[in-house]
Short mmCIF file of C-alpha atoms in Angstrom, two decimals:
data_model
loop_
_atom_site.label_atom_id
_atom_site.label_comp_id
_atom_site.label_asym_id
_atom_site.label_seq_id
_atom_site.Cartn_x
_atom_site.Cartn_y
_atom_site.Cartn_z
CA LYS A 21 104.42 105.09 127.39
CA LEU A 22 105.83 103.89 124.07
CA ARG A 23 104.22 105.77 121.20
CA SER A 24 103.95 104.61 117.64
CA GLY A 25 107.15 104.34 115.65
CA THR A 26 106.43 107.22 113.34
CA SER A 27 105.60 109.61 116.14
CA THR A 28 108.71 108.57 118.07
CA SER A 29 110.91 108.93 115.00
CA VAL A 30 109.62 112.41 114.32
CA ASN A 31 110.01 113.59 117.89
CA LEU A 32 113.48 112.13 118.21
CA ALA A 33 114.55 114.60 115.58
CA ASN A 34 114.20 117.29 118.22
CA ALA A 35 115.56 115.27 121.11
CA ASN A 36 118.50 115.96 123.39
CA PRO A 37 121.57 116.57 121.17
CA GLN A 38 123.81 115.01 123.78
CA TYR A 39 122.33 111.62 123.11
CA TYR A 40 120.85 111.89 119.63
CA ALA A 41 122.67 112.89 116.49
CA ALA A 42 121.23 115.93 114.74
CA THR A 43 119.43 115.35 111.47
CA PRO A 44 121.97 115.93 108.69
CA ARG A 45 120.95 118.78 106.44
CA VAL A 46 121.03 117.72 102.82
CA MET A 47 121.96 120.41 100.32
CA LEU A 48 119.12 120.63 97.83
CA GLN A 49 118.11 122.86 94.98
CA THR A 50 115.27 125.25 95.79
CA LEU A 51 112.15 124.63 93.74
CA ASN A 52 111.28 127.66 91.65
CA ALA A 53 110.40 128.57 88.06
CA GLU A 54 114.03 128.07 86.88
CA THR A 55 114.70 124.76 88.58
CA ALA A 56 111.30 123.24 87.80
CA ASN A 57 112.41 121.32 84.74
CA SER A 58 112.89 117.74 83.59
CA ALA A 59 116.54 117.74 84.71
CA HIS A 60 115.37 117.53 88.30
CA ILE A 61 112.86 114.70 87.94
CA ASN A 62 113.25 112.09 90.70
CA LYS A 63 115.28 114.49 92.79
CA PHE A 64 114.34 116.00 96.11
CA MET A 65 113.99 119.76 96.06
CA GLN A 66 113.64 122.30 98.83
CA ILE A 67 110.48 124.37 98.99
CA ASP A 68 111.28 128.06 98.87
CA ASP A 69 111.52 129.65 102.33
CA ALA A 70 109.71 132.75 101.15
CA PHE A 71 106.80 130.58 100.03
CA LEU A 72 106.72 128.82 103.40
CA GLU A 73 106.78 132.15 105.24
CA SER A 74 103.86 133.32 103.11
CA ILE A 75 101.66 130.38 103.94
CA GLY A 76 102.80 130.45 107.55
CA LYS A 77 105.49 128.09 108.83
CA GLY A 78 103.87 125.09 110.41
CA HIS A 79 100.78 125.40 108.21
CA TYR A 80 101.65 122.47 106.04
CA PRO A 81 98.99 120.55 104.16
CA GLY A 82 98.04 116.98 104.96
CA TYR A 83 100.71 114.87 106.64
CA LEU A 84 103.63 116.95 105.33
CA GLU A 85 104.34 118.52 108.71
CA THR A 86 105.53 115.17 110.03
CA ASP A 87 107.77 114.68 106.98
CA PHE A 88 109.34 118.11 107.17
CA LYS A 89 109.93 117.81 110.89
CA LEU A 90 111.72 114.52 110.39
CA PHE A 91 113.81 115.74 107.45
CA GLY A 92 114.67 118.95 109.24
CA GLN A 93 113.75 120.88 106.10
CA ALA A 94 110.79 121.31 103.77
CA ALA A 95 111.77 119.06 100.89
CA LEU A 96 109.63 117.19 98.38
CA LEU A 97 110.34 114.80 95.54
CA TYR A 98 110.08 116.31 92.07
CA ARG A 99 108.13 113.62 90.26
CA ASN A 100 107.17 113.04 86.65
CA LEU A 101 103.67 114.16 87.53
CA THR A 102 105.06 117.38 88.99
CA GLN A 103 106.77 118.11 85.68
CA GLN A 104 103.51 117.45 83.82
CA LEU A 105 101.66 119.85 86.10
CA VAL A 106 104.37 122.50 85.72
CA ASP A 107 104.25 122.12 81.92
CA GLN A 108 100.48 122.56 81.96
CA LEU A 109 100.77 125.60 84.22
CA SER A 110 103.30 127.10 81.84
CA GLU A 111 101.08 126.37 78.84
CA TYR A 112 97.99 127.90 80.45
CA SER A 113 99.96 131.00 81.42
CA LYS A 114 100.81 131.60 77.76
CA THR A 115 97.66 130.46 75.97
CA ALA A 116 93.98 130.58 76.86
CA ALA A 117 93.01 129.05 80.19
CA PRO A 118 91.06 125.78 80.22
CA LYS A 119 87.26 126.01 80.48
CA LYS A 120 87.17 123.52 83.35
CA ALA A 121 89.10 123.45 86.57
CA THR A 122 91.32 120.47 87.40
CA VAL A 123 91.16 118.35 90.51
CA ILE A 124 93.96 116.05 91.64
CA ASP A 125 92.51 112.91 93.15
CA GLY A 126 94.01 109.76 94.58
CA LYS A 127 94.24 107.58 97.66
CA ASN A 128 95.33 108.83 101.05
CA GLY A 129 99.04 109.56 101.04
CA ALA A 130 99.42 109.43 97.26
CA GLY A 131 100.92 112.94 97.15
CA LYS A 132 98.00 115.20 96.16
CA SER A 133 98.69 117.97 98.68
CA ALA A 134 102.42 117.77 97.97
CA GLU A 135 101.84 118.23 94.22
CA LEU A 136 99.57 121.21 94.83
CA MET A 137 102.11 122.78 97.16
CA LYS A 138 104.91 122.36 94.60
CA LEU A 139 102.70 123.81 91.86
CA ALA A 140 101.82 126.83 94.00
CA SER A 141 105.49 127.35 94.85
CA VAL A 142 106.53 127.28 91.18
CA ALA A 143 103.66 129.59 90.19
CA SER A 144 104.54 132.04 92.94
CA SER A 145 108.17 132.25 91.78
CA SER A 146 107.18 132.60 88.13
CA GLY A 147 105.12 135.74 88.63
CA HIS A 148 101.61 134.31 88.83
CA ILE A 149 98.88 135.72 91.02
CA VAL A 150 98.62 132.78 93.40
CA ILE A 151 95.53 132.21 95.50
CA TYR A 152 96.62 129.20 97.53
CA ALA A 153 94.78 127.67 100.47
CA HIS A 154 96.86 124.87 102.00
CA SER A 155 93.78 123.57 103.81
CA THR A 156 90.12 124.44 103.50
CA PHE A 157 89.09 122.31 106.50
CA PRO A 158 89.08 125.37 108.80
CA TRP A 159 86.56 126.94 106.41
CA VAL A 160 83.98 124.26 107.21
CA ASN A 161 84.84 122.60 110.51
CA SER A 162 83.40 125.35 112.71
CA SER A 163 86.78 126.13 114.25
CA ARG A 164 86.76 129.79 113.18
CA PRO A 165 84.26 132.59 113.81
CA TYR A 166 81.34 133.08 111.49
CA ALA A 167 78.37 135.40 111.36
CA PRO A 168 75.21 135.81 109.29
CA ALA A 169 75.67 138.19 106.37
CA ASN A 170 73.79 141.47 106.39
CA GLU A 171 71.72 140.42 103.41
CA GLY A 172 70.55 137.09 102.11
CA ASP A 173 70.97 133.69 103.69
CA LEU A 174 74.76 133.55 103.49
CA PHE A 175 77.26 133.46 106.31
CA VAL A 176 80.56 135.31 106.43
CA GLN A 177 83.95 134.42 107.90
CA HIS A 178 85.90 137.64 108.09
CA GLU A 179 88.97 136.26 109.89
CA LEU A 180 89.50 133.42 107.46
CA THR A 181 89.03 135.69 104.45
CA MET A 182 91.53 138.16 105.86
CA GLU A 183 94.06 135.37 106.35
CA LEU A 184 93.55 134.20 102.79
CA LEU A 185 94.04 137.73 101.48
CA ARG A 186 97.19 138.05 103.58
CA THR A 187 98.55 134.84 102.04
CA VAL A 188 97.67 136.05 98.55
CA LEU A 189 99.45 139.33 99.14
CA SER A 190 102.61 137.76 100.55
CA LEU A 191 102.75 135.14 97.78
CA SER A 192 102.23 137.44 94.83
CA LYS A 193 102.57 141.10 95.78
CA ASP A 194 104.63 141.94 92.70
CA ALA A 195 102.17 140.24 90.38
CA LEU A 196 99.22 142.00 92.03
CA MET A 197 100.90 145.37 91.59
CA LYS A 198 101.07 144.82 87.83
CA VAL A 199 97.31 144.58 87.43
CA PRO A 200 95.33 147.83 87.62
CA LEU A 201 91.73 147.66 88.77
CA GLY A 202 90.52 149.07 85.47
CA LYS A 203 87.36 150.50 87.01
CA ASN A 204 86.29 152.30 90.17
CA VAL A 205 85.73 149.72 92.85
CA THR A 206 83.46 150.64 95.73
CA LEU A 207 83.80 148.65 98.93
CA GLY A 208 81.50 149.86 101.66
CA LYS A 209 81.93 153.61 101.95
CA LYS A 210 85.36 153.64 100.36
CA SER A 211 86.06 153.78 96.68
CA LEU A 212 89.27 152.66 94.99
CA ALA A 213 90.18 154.51 91.81
CA ALA A 214 90.64 152.71 88.53
CA ASP A 215 94.40 153.32 88.50
CA LYS A 216 94.89 151.51 91.81
CA THR A 217 96.18 147.97 91.59
CA LEU A 218 94.99 144.63 92.88
CA ALA A 219 97.61 144.90 95.62
CA ASP A 220 95.80 147.98 96.98
CA LEU A 221 92.51 146.13 96.83
CA VAL A 222 93.92 143.16 98.76
CA GLU A 223 95.54 145.44 101.34
CA PHE A 224 92.25 147.22 101.81
CA GLY A 225 90.54 143.91 102.41
CA ILE A 226 93.17 142.94 104.99
CA HIS A 227 92.81 146.19 106.93
CA THR A 228 89.01 146.23 106.79
CA PRO A 229 87.81 142.83 108.05
CA SER A 230 84.13 143.60 107.50
CA LEU A 231 84.81 144.16 103.80
CA ALA A 232 87.27 141.29 103.33
CA HIS A 233 84.70 139.21 101.48
CA ASP A 234 83.88 142.05 99.10
CA ALA A 235 87.59 142.56 98.46
CA LEU A 236 88.11 138.86 97.76
CA GLU A 237 85.17 138.72 95.36
CA GLN A 238 86.39 141.78 93.52
CA LEU A 239 89.91 140.32 93.39
CA LEU A 240 88.60 137.10 91.85
CA ALA A 241 86.38 138.96 89.39
CA ILE A 242 89.12 141.31 88.17
CA ALA A 243 91.96 138.75 88.24
CA SER A 244 89.94 136.16 86.36
CA ALA A 245 88.94 138.63 83.64
CA GLN A 246 92.39 140.07 82.90
CA THR A 247 95.06 138.48 80.73
CA LYS A 248 98.06 140.55 81.76
CA VAL A 249 99.18 138.25 84.60
CA PRO A 250 98.29 134.56 84.81
CA VAL A 251 96.38 133.42 87.88
CA LEU A 252 96.65 130.19 89.82
CA ILE A 253 93.80 129.24 92.16
CA ALA A 254 95.01 126.28 94.21
CA LEU A 255 92.74 124.91 96.91
CA ASP A 256 93.59 121.83 98.93
CA ASN A 257 90.78 119.67 100.40
CA ILE A 258 88.61 120.81 97.48
CA ASN A 259 85.88 118.37 98.52
CA THR A 260 84.90 120.82 101.28
CA LEU A 261 83.28 123.02 98.63
CA TRP A 262 80.43 120.51 98.36
CA CYS A 263 80.17 119.14 101.86
CA ASN A 264 77.87 119.81 104.81
CA THR A 265 79.77 121.99 107.22
CA LEU A 266 79.85 121.78 111.00
CA TYR A 267 78.37 125.25 111.17
CA ARG A 268 74.68 125.72 111.93
CA ASP A 269 72.30 128.54 111.13
CA GLN A 270 70.15 130.37 113.68
CA GLU A 271 67.52 127.62 113.50
CA ASP A 272 70.20 125.06 114.37
CA VAL A 273 70.08 123.56 110.88
CA VAL A 274 73.36 122.27 109.43
CA LEU A 275 74.82 124.68 106.89
CA PRO A 276 75.84 123.32 103.49
CA ALA A 277 79.15 124.71 102.25
CA ASN A 278 77.54 126.80 99.54
CA ARG A 279 75.94 129.01 102.18
CA LEU A 280 79.35 130.25 103.25
CA ARG A 281 80.35 133.34 101.32
CA LEU A 282 84.02 132.35 101.29
CA ILE A 283 83.26 129.01 99.65
CA ARG A 284 80.77 130.62 97.29
CA ALA A 285 83.48 132.89 95.95
CA PHE A 286 85.43 129.87 94.63
CA LEU A 287 82.61 127.47 93.79
CA PRO A 288 81.86 128.86 90.30
CA PHE A 289 85.45 128.14 89.17
CA PHE A 290 85.14 124.48 90.13
CA GLU A 291 81.61 124.03 88.85
CA GLY A 292 82.36 125.29 85.38
CA LYS A 293 80.25 128.46 85.87
CA ALA A 294 83.22 130.82 85.86
CA ALA A 295 86.60 130.54 84.22
CA LEU A 296 89.92 132.29 84.31
CA ALA A 297 90.89 134.24 81.21
CA LYS A 298 94.51 133.30 81.79
CA GLY A 299 95.71 130.82 84.35
CA TRP A 300 94.53 127.65 86.03
CA ALA A 301 92.18 126.60 88.81
CA VAL A 302 93.43 123.44 90.53
CA GLY A 303 92.17 121.58 93.54
CA ALA A 304 93.26 118.51 95.46
CA THR A 305 90.85 116.21 97.24
CA SER A 306 91.46 114.86 100.70
CA TYR A 307 90.14 111.73 102.37
CA ILE A 308 91.71 112.53 105.74
CA ASP A 309 88.46 113.74 107.28
CA THR A 310 85.63 111.80 105.67
CA ARG A 311 83.01 114.07 107.29
CA PHE A 312 83.88 116.58 104.60
CA MET A 313 83.94 114.17 101.67
CA PRO A 314 80.38 114.02 100.32
CA LYS A 315 79.33 110.49 99.49
CA ASP A 316 78.04 111.54 96.10
CA LEU A 317 81.37 113.15 95.15
CA ARG A 318 83.32 110.15 96.42
CA LEU A 319 81.22 107.82 94.25
CA ARG A 320 81.68 110.06 91.21
CA LEU A 321 85.44 110.20 91.67
CA ASN A 322 85.78 106.52 92.56
CA PRO A 323 82.91 104.75 90.84
CA PRO A 324 82.48 101.05 91.50
CA ALA A 325 83.53 98.66 88.76
CA MET A 326 80.73 98.61 86.20
CA ILE A 327 80.22 95.73 83.85
CA PRO A 328 79.01 96.87 80.44
CA ILE A 329 75.35 96.00 79.88
CA THR A 330 75.13 93.78 76.83
CA ASN A 331 71.49 92.76 77.16
CA PRO A 332 69.55 95.29 75.03
CA ASP A 333 66.40 94.92 77.14
CA VAL A 334 68.26 95.78 80.31
CA ALA A 335 70.15 98.58 78.60
CA SER A 336 66.89 100.21 77.44
CA ASP A 337 65.15 99.78 80.80
CA PRO A 338 64.75 103.29 82.33
CA ASN A 339 64.65 101.87 85.86
CA VAL A 340 68.19 100.55 85.58
CA LYS A 341 70.35 103.31 86.95
CA ARG A 342 74.11 103.41 86.91
CA PRO A 343 76.13 105.59 89.28
CA SER A 344 77.03 108.86 87.63
CA THR A 345 80.67 109.72 87.09
CA ASP A 346 79.93 113.20 85.82
CA VAL A 347 81.95 115.89 87.55
CA PRO A 348 82.17 119.57 86.55
CA PHE A 349 85.99 119.49 86.49
CA ASP A 350 88.81 117.49 84.92
CA VAL A 351 90.35 114.86 87.16
CA ILE A 352 94.01 113.91 87.39
CA LYS A 353 94.41 110.62 89.22
CA ILE A 354 97.58 110.09 91.22
CA ASP A 355 98.33 106.42 91.27
CA ARG A 356 101.25 104.65 92.92
CA MET A 357 104.75 106.12 92.51
CA THR A 358 107.17 104.51 90.08
CA ALA A 359 110.02 102.29 91.21
CA THR A 360 112.54 105.02 90.30
CA GLU A 361 110.68 107.50 92.46
CA ALA A 362 110.58 105.01 95.31
CA TRP A 363 114.35 104.56 94.95
CA ALA A 364 114.91 108.34 95.08
CA LEU A 365 112.68 108.51 98.15
CA MET A 366 114.64 105.84 99.98
CA VAL A 367 117.98 107.43 99.06
CA PHE A 368 116.78 110.70 100.57
CA TYR A 369 115.59 108.91 103.69
CA GLN A 370 119.03 107.38 104.01
CA LYS A 371 120.74 110.77 103.60
CA THR A 372 118.55 112.33 106.29
CA SER A 373 119.13 109.35 108.61
CA VAL A 374 115.50 108.27 108.54
CA ILE A 375 116.86 104.85 107.66
CA SER A 376 120.34 103.70 108.61
CA THR A 377 120.66 100.71 106.31
CA PRO A 378 122.16 101.17 102.86
CA VAL A 379 119.61 101.48 100.07
CA THR A 380 119.54 98.31 98.00
CA ASP A 381 117.26 96.90 95.32
CA ALA A 382 115.90 94.38 97.80
CA LEU A 383 115.03 97.02 100.39
CA VAL A 384 113.32 99.32 97.91
CA SER A 385 111.40 96.43 96.32
CA GLN A 386 110.25 95.21 99.71
CA LYS A 387 109.01 98.62 100.84
CA TYR A 388 107.48 99.36 97.44
CA VAL A 389 105.54 96.11 97.27
CA VAL A 390 104.35 96.21 100.88
CA ALA A 391 103.20 99.81 100.50
CA ASP A 392 101.78 99.28 96.99
CA GLY A 393 103.77 102.28 95.81
CA ASN A 394 102.01 104.67 98.19
CA PRO A 395 104.50 107.28 99.47
CA ARG A 396 102.73 107.67 102.83
CA GLN A 397 102.79 103.96 103.45
CA ILE A 398 106.45 103.72 102.47
CA PHE A 399 107.18 106.51 104.96
CA GLY A 400 105.14 104.72 107.62
CA SER A 401 106.90 101.43 107.06
CA VAL A 402 110.41 102.92 107.34
CA THR A 403 109.59 104.85 110.51
CA ALA A 404 107.53 102.24 112.30
CA TYR A 405 109.25 99.81 114.60
CA PHE A 406 106.94 96.93 113.86
CA MET B 7 85.75 132.73 135.85
CA LEU B 8 82.90 134.60 134.25
CA HIS B 9 79.89 135.37 136.39
CA LEU B 10 76.69 135.27 134.38
CA LEU B 11 73.15 135.30 135.79
CA GLY B 12 74.30 134.09 139.18
CA VAL B 13 76.46 131.25 137.90
CA ASN B 14 80.25 131.11 137.72
CA LEU B 15 81.23 129.89 134.29
CA PRO B 16 84.75 128.64 133.52
CA ASP B 17 85.91 131.01 130.77
CA GLN B 18 88.55 128.68 129.36
CA LYS B 19 85.87 126.21 128.36
CA VAL B 20 84.11 126.10 125.02
CA VAL B 21 80.85 128.09 125.14
CA SER B 22 78.57 125.12 124.42
CA VAL B 23 80.14 123.22 127.32
CA ALA B 24 80.22 126.18 129.71
CA LEU B 25 76.50 126.81 129.19
CA THR B 26 75.70 123.34 130.54
CA TYR B 27 76.84 124.61 133.93
CA PHE B 28 73.42 126.27 134.14
CA TYR B 29 70.67 124.22 135.75
CA GLY B 30 68.21 123.58 132.95
CA ILE B 31 70.66 123.70 130.06
CA GLY B 32 72.05 120.50 128.60
CA PRO B 33 74.27 119.88 125.57
CA LEU B 34 71.42 120.18 123.06
CA THR B 35 70.05 123.46 124.43
CA ALA B 36 73.57 124.82 124.70
CA ARG B 37 74.21 123.96 121.07
CA LYS B 38 70.97 125.63 120.01
CA ILE B 39 71.91 128.78 121.90
CA CYS B 40 75.30 128.83 120.20
CA SER B 41 73.70 128.33 116.77
CA ARG B 42 71.20 131.11 117.42
CA LEU B 43 74.00 133.51 118.33
CA SER B 44 76.36 132.18 115.61
CA PHE B 45 79.10 131.07 117.96
CA HIS B 46 81.35 128.55 116.26
CA ARG B 47 81.94 125.18 117.86
CA GLU B 48 85.39 125.89 119.23
CA CYS B 49 84.58 129.34 120.55
CA LYS B 50 85.71 129.78 124.14
CA LEU B 51 83.96 132.04 126.63
CA SER B 52 87.07 134.18 126.97
CA GLU B 53 86.97 134.93 123.22
CA LEU B 54 83.49 136.47 123.35
CA THR B 55 83.21 140.22 123.02
CA GLU B 56 81.10 142.32 125.37
CA GLY B 57 78.37 142.61 122.78
CA GLN B 58 78.25 138.86 122.34
CA LEU B 59 78.12 138.36 126.12
CA ASN B 60 75.23 140.78 126.33
CA GLN B 61 73.43 138.87 123.58
CA LEU B 62 74.07 135.64 125.45
CA SER B 63 72.72 137.13 128.69
CA GLY B 64 69.67 138.30 126.81
CA VAL B 65 68.97 134.85 125.42
CA LEU B 66 69.53 133.18 128.80
CA SER B 67 67.29 135.60 130.62
CA GLU B 68 64.43 134.68 128.24
CA MET B 69 64.73 131.05 129.30
CA THR B 70 63.53 129.38 132.47
CA ILE B 71 66.73 128.19 134.15
CA GLU B 72 68.29 127.96 137.58
CA ASN B 73 66.01 129.00 140.48
CA ASP B 74 63.04 129.75 138.23
CA LEU B 75 63.17 126.25 136.85
CA LYS B 76 63.64 124.67 140.27
CA ARG B 77 60.63 126.61 141.53
CA GLN B 78 58.58 125.50 138.54
CA VAL B 79 59.47 121.82 139.00
CA SER B 80 58.71 122.06 142.69
CA ALA B 81 55.36 123.73 142.00
CA ASN B 82 54.47 121.04 139.48
CA VAL B 83 55.14 118.29 141.99
CA GLN B 84 53.19 120.07 144.71
CA HIS B 85 50.27 120.57 142.37
CA LEU B 86 50.21 116.90 141.60
CA ARG B 87 50.12 116.17 145.32
CA GLN B 88 47.45 118.71 146.07
CA ILE B 89 45.03 117.42 143.47
CA GLY B 90 45.56 113.92 144.84
CA THR B 91 47.01 112.18 141.82
CA TYR B 92 48.79 108.85 141.92
CA VAL B 93 52.00 110.55 140.81
CA GLY B 94 51.68 113.07 143.62
CA LYS B 95 51.25 110.33 146.19
CA ARG B 96 54.29 108.51 144.90
CA HIS B 97 56.33 111.70 145.22
CA ALA B 98 55.00 112.14 148.74
CA MET B 99 55.88 108.57 149.71
CA GLY B 100 59.33 108.89 148.17
CA LEU B 101 58.78 105.96 145.83
CA PRO B 102 59.26 105.54 142.05
CA VAL B 103 56.76 107.52 140.03
CA HIS B 104 56.93 105.99 136.58
CA GLY B 105 55.77 102.45 137.29
CA GLN B 106 59.15 100.97 138.20
CA LYS B 107 59.31 97.93 140.51
CA THR B 108 59.90 98.45 144.22
CA ARG B 109 60.63 94.84 145.17
CA ASN B 110 64.26 95.79 144.90
CA ASN B 111 66.29 98.76 143.68
CA ALA B 112 64.32 102.05 143.62
CA ARG B 113 67.18 103.50 145.68
CA THR B 114 67.29 106.78 143.74
CA ALA B 115 63.56 107.35 144.12
CA LYS B 116 63.69 106.64 147.85
CA LEU B 117 66.55 109.10 148.21
CA LEU B 118 65.33 111.93 146.02
CA ASN B 119 61.57 111.76 145.47
CA GLY B 120 59.43 113.94 147.62
CA LYS B 121 62.30 116.14 148.78
CA MET B 122 60.53 119.16 147.43
CA LEU B 123 57.33 118.20 149.22
CA ARG B 124 59.11 117.64 152.51
CA ARG B 125 60.92 120.99 152.14
CA TYR B 126 57.83 123.01 151.28
CA SER B 127 55.12 120.99 153.07
CA THR B 128 52.35 122.88 154.89
CA THR B 129 50.45 119.80 156.14
CA PRO B 130 50.65 118.85 159.88
CA ASN B 131 53.73 116.95 160.84
CA THR B 132 51.83 113.89 162.15
CA ALA B 133 52.61 110.23 161.53
CA PHE B 134 50.22 109.82 158.63
CA ALA B 135 50.07 113.41 157.43
CA MET B 136 51.55 112.46 154.07
CA PHE B 137 48.82 109.91 153.47
CA SER B 138 45.83 112.18 154.28
CA SER B 139 43.68 113.10 151.33
CA PRO B 140 43.23 116.74 150.36
CA VAL B 141 39.47 116.37 150.94
CA SER B 142 39.79 115.18 154.51
CA SER B 143 42.18 117.99 155.37
CA LYS B 144 39.61 120.52 154.12
CA LEU B 145 36.84 118.90 156.19
CA GLU B 146 39.03 119.33 159.24
#
């Protein structure tokens, strides 16, 4: 049965070498704190292998798995926006952190998850404490175990929290070891002395699943209050923090996300109720699974076109309500990519044999216009057969 | 296969689907049981610990399922027949009970209705035994 062009293209990358040429490996610079500069704008860069190992190979956000499989390597375009984000990260690691978190928003396939991944990779190599979740869908889609908490009306997810702590430890062990706890921390029956470091706290949480949530909450509290090492909290699919989950309580009532202890640990940072002393909290929305995109949030992020009310009677009428665009975080909108970026994208596709035709102005213009500058749609159009 | 309360459950299936293998448990009841015991949607039977299986057995044993339910349904139908209701008579005659037409169709009712009465009947096996009223049988 003939599958879609994209799927076939991706799978042919791993096909019989006797009949199919291997994907050529393009030599690229690795993205890290040193190479993340304006000299590499509009160039493809390789994501650090150590970073990929930390988040788990194959656990790529969004549609990136298909891309990386086709390229034969984890490579992303270093865009102008990426440089802006890196500059902001650098600024916040030196000066006071912003009061509000930042959320990267844009259409499907605009590059939100890719930007977050690049930012986390740069932060990890530059000595930040990085708390990066490449996807928060498993936190809410009832695919992982959960249990009612001992007290209150919250629910806990020990396995997921342990995995997150494991990722944190592998991404930023050195940074965690630089930060002492500063106070005696009691988790269950065990107490960690004040001279122990955050790395010990995270390791404790990993080895004691039932106390993983306590360890994570203590980690966030201590890391957000200290100014010795900057912190980056990067959560993809940030909209899940406000959605209705697929979990249900004992009375078979749908659980909202804020009744999950794991989500509750991060919610204050994105609602403006807690802030990092040094560092940055960034999220990226996702419209892949619309079950987890609350309608209210979608309207606030993408309000309908509103004509200004010029009639004073209508303007003063209290019954006339306009949709609210108030959100508790700053929004960075990713729009279409520039023509130069599209050109760099097509050149890379040509080098990795995704396309066999030479890259010309006409080809790039055609793909750019048809896809309206959306990277995902450009990728789809070069890999589809129709 | 996991054997629970007399039923073989396929342990590679998701819990909420496996529970529907019990007579008397459908998708909604299965989901409610999973919610009550905090089993996530994609939890398979093979992933359950012994403690969780014991909890599940406990919840299932509180419910009326399998043979208990069959007995209850059968007793309800027999009661309706014994007190001489219209519904009881329809069960006895093997015809639709809920006011459906019998001019055509009614195949399911003719096949299935009254099976419990025929299986458990104590009335004489004469030609019109099914049509005798409970009063006349007592007078005899």
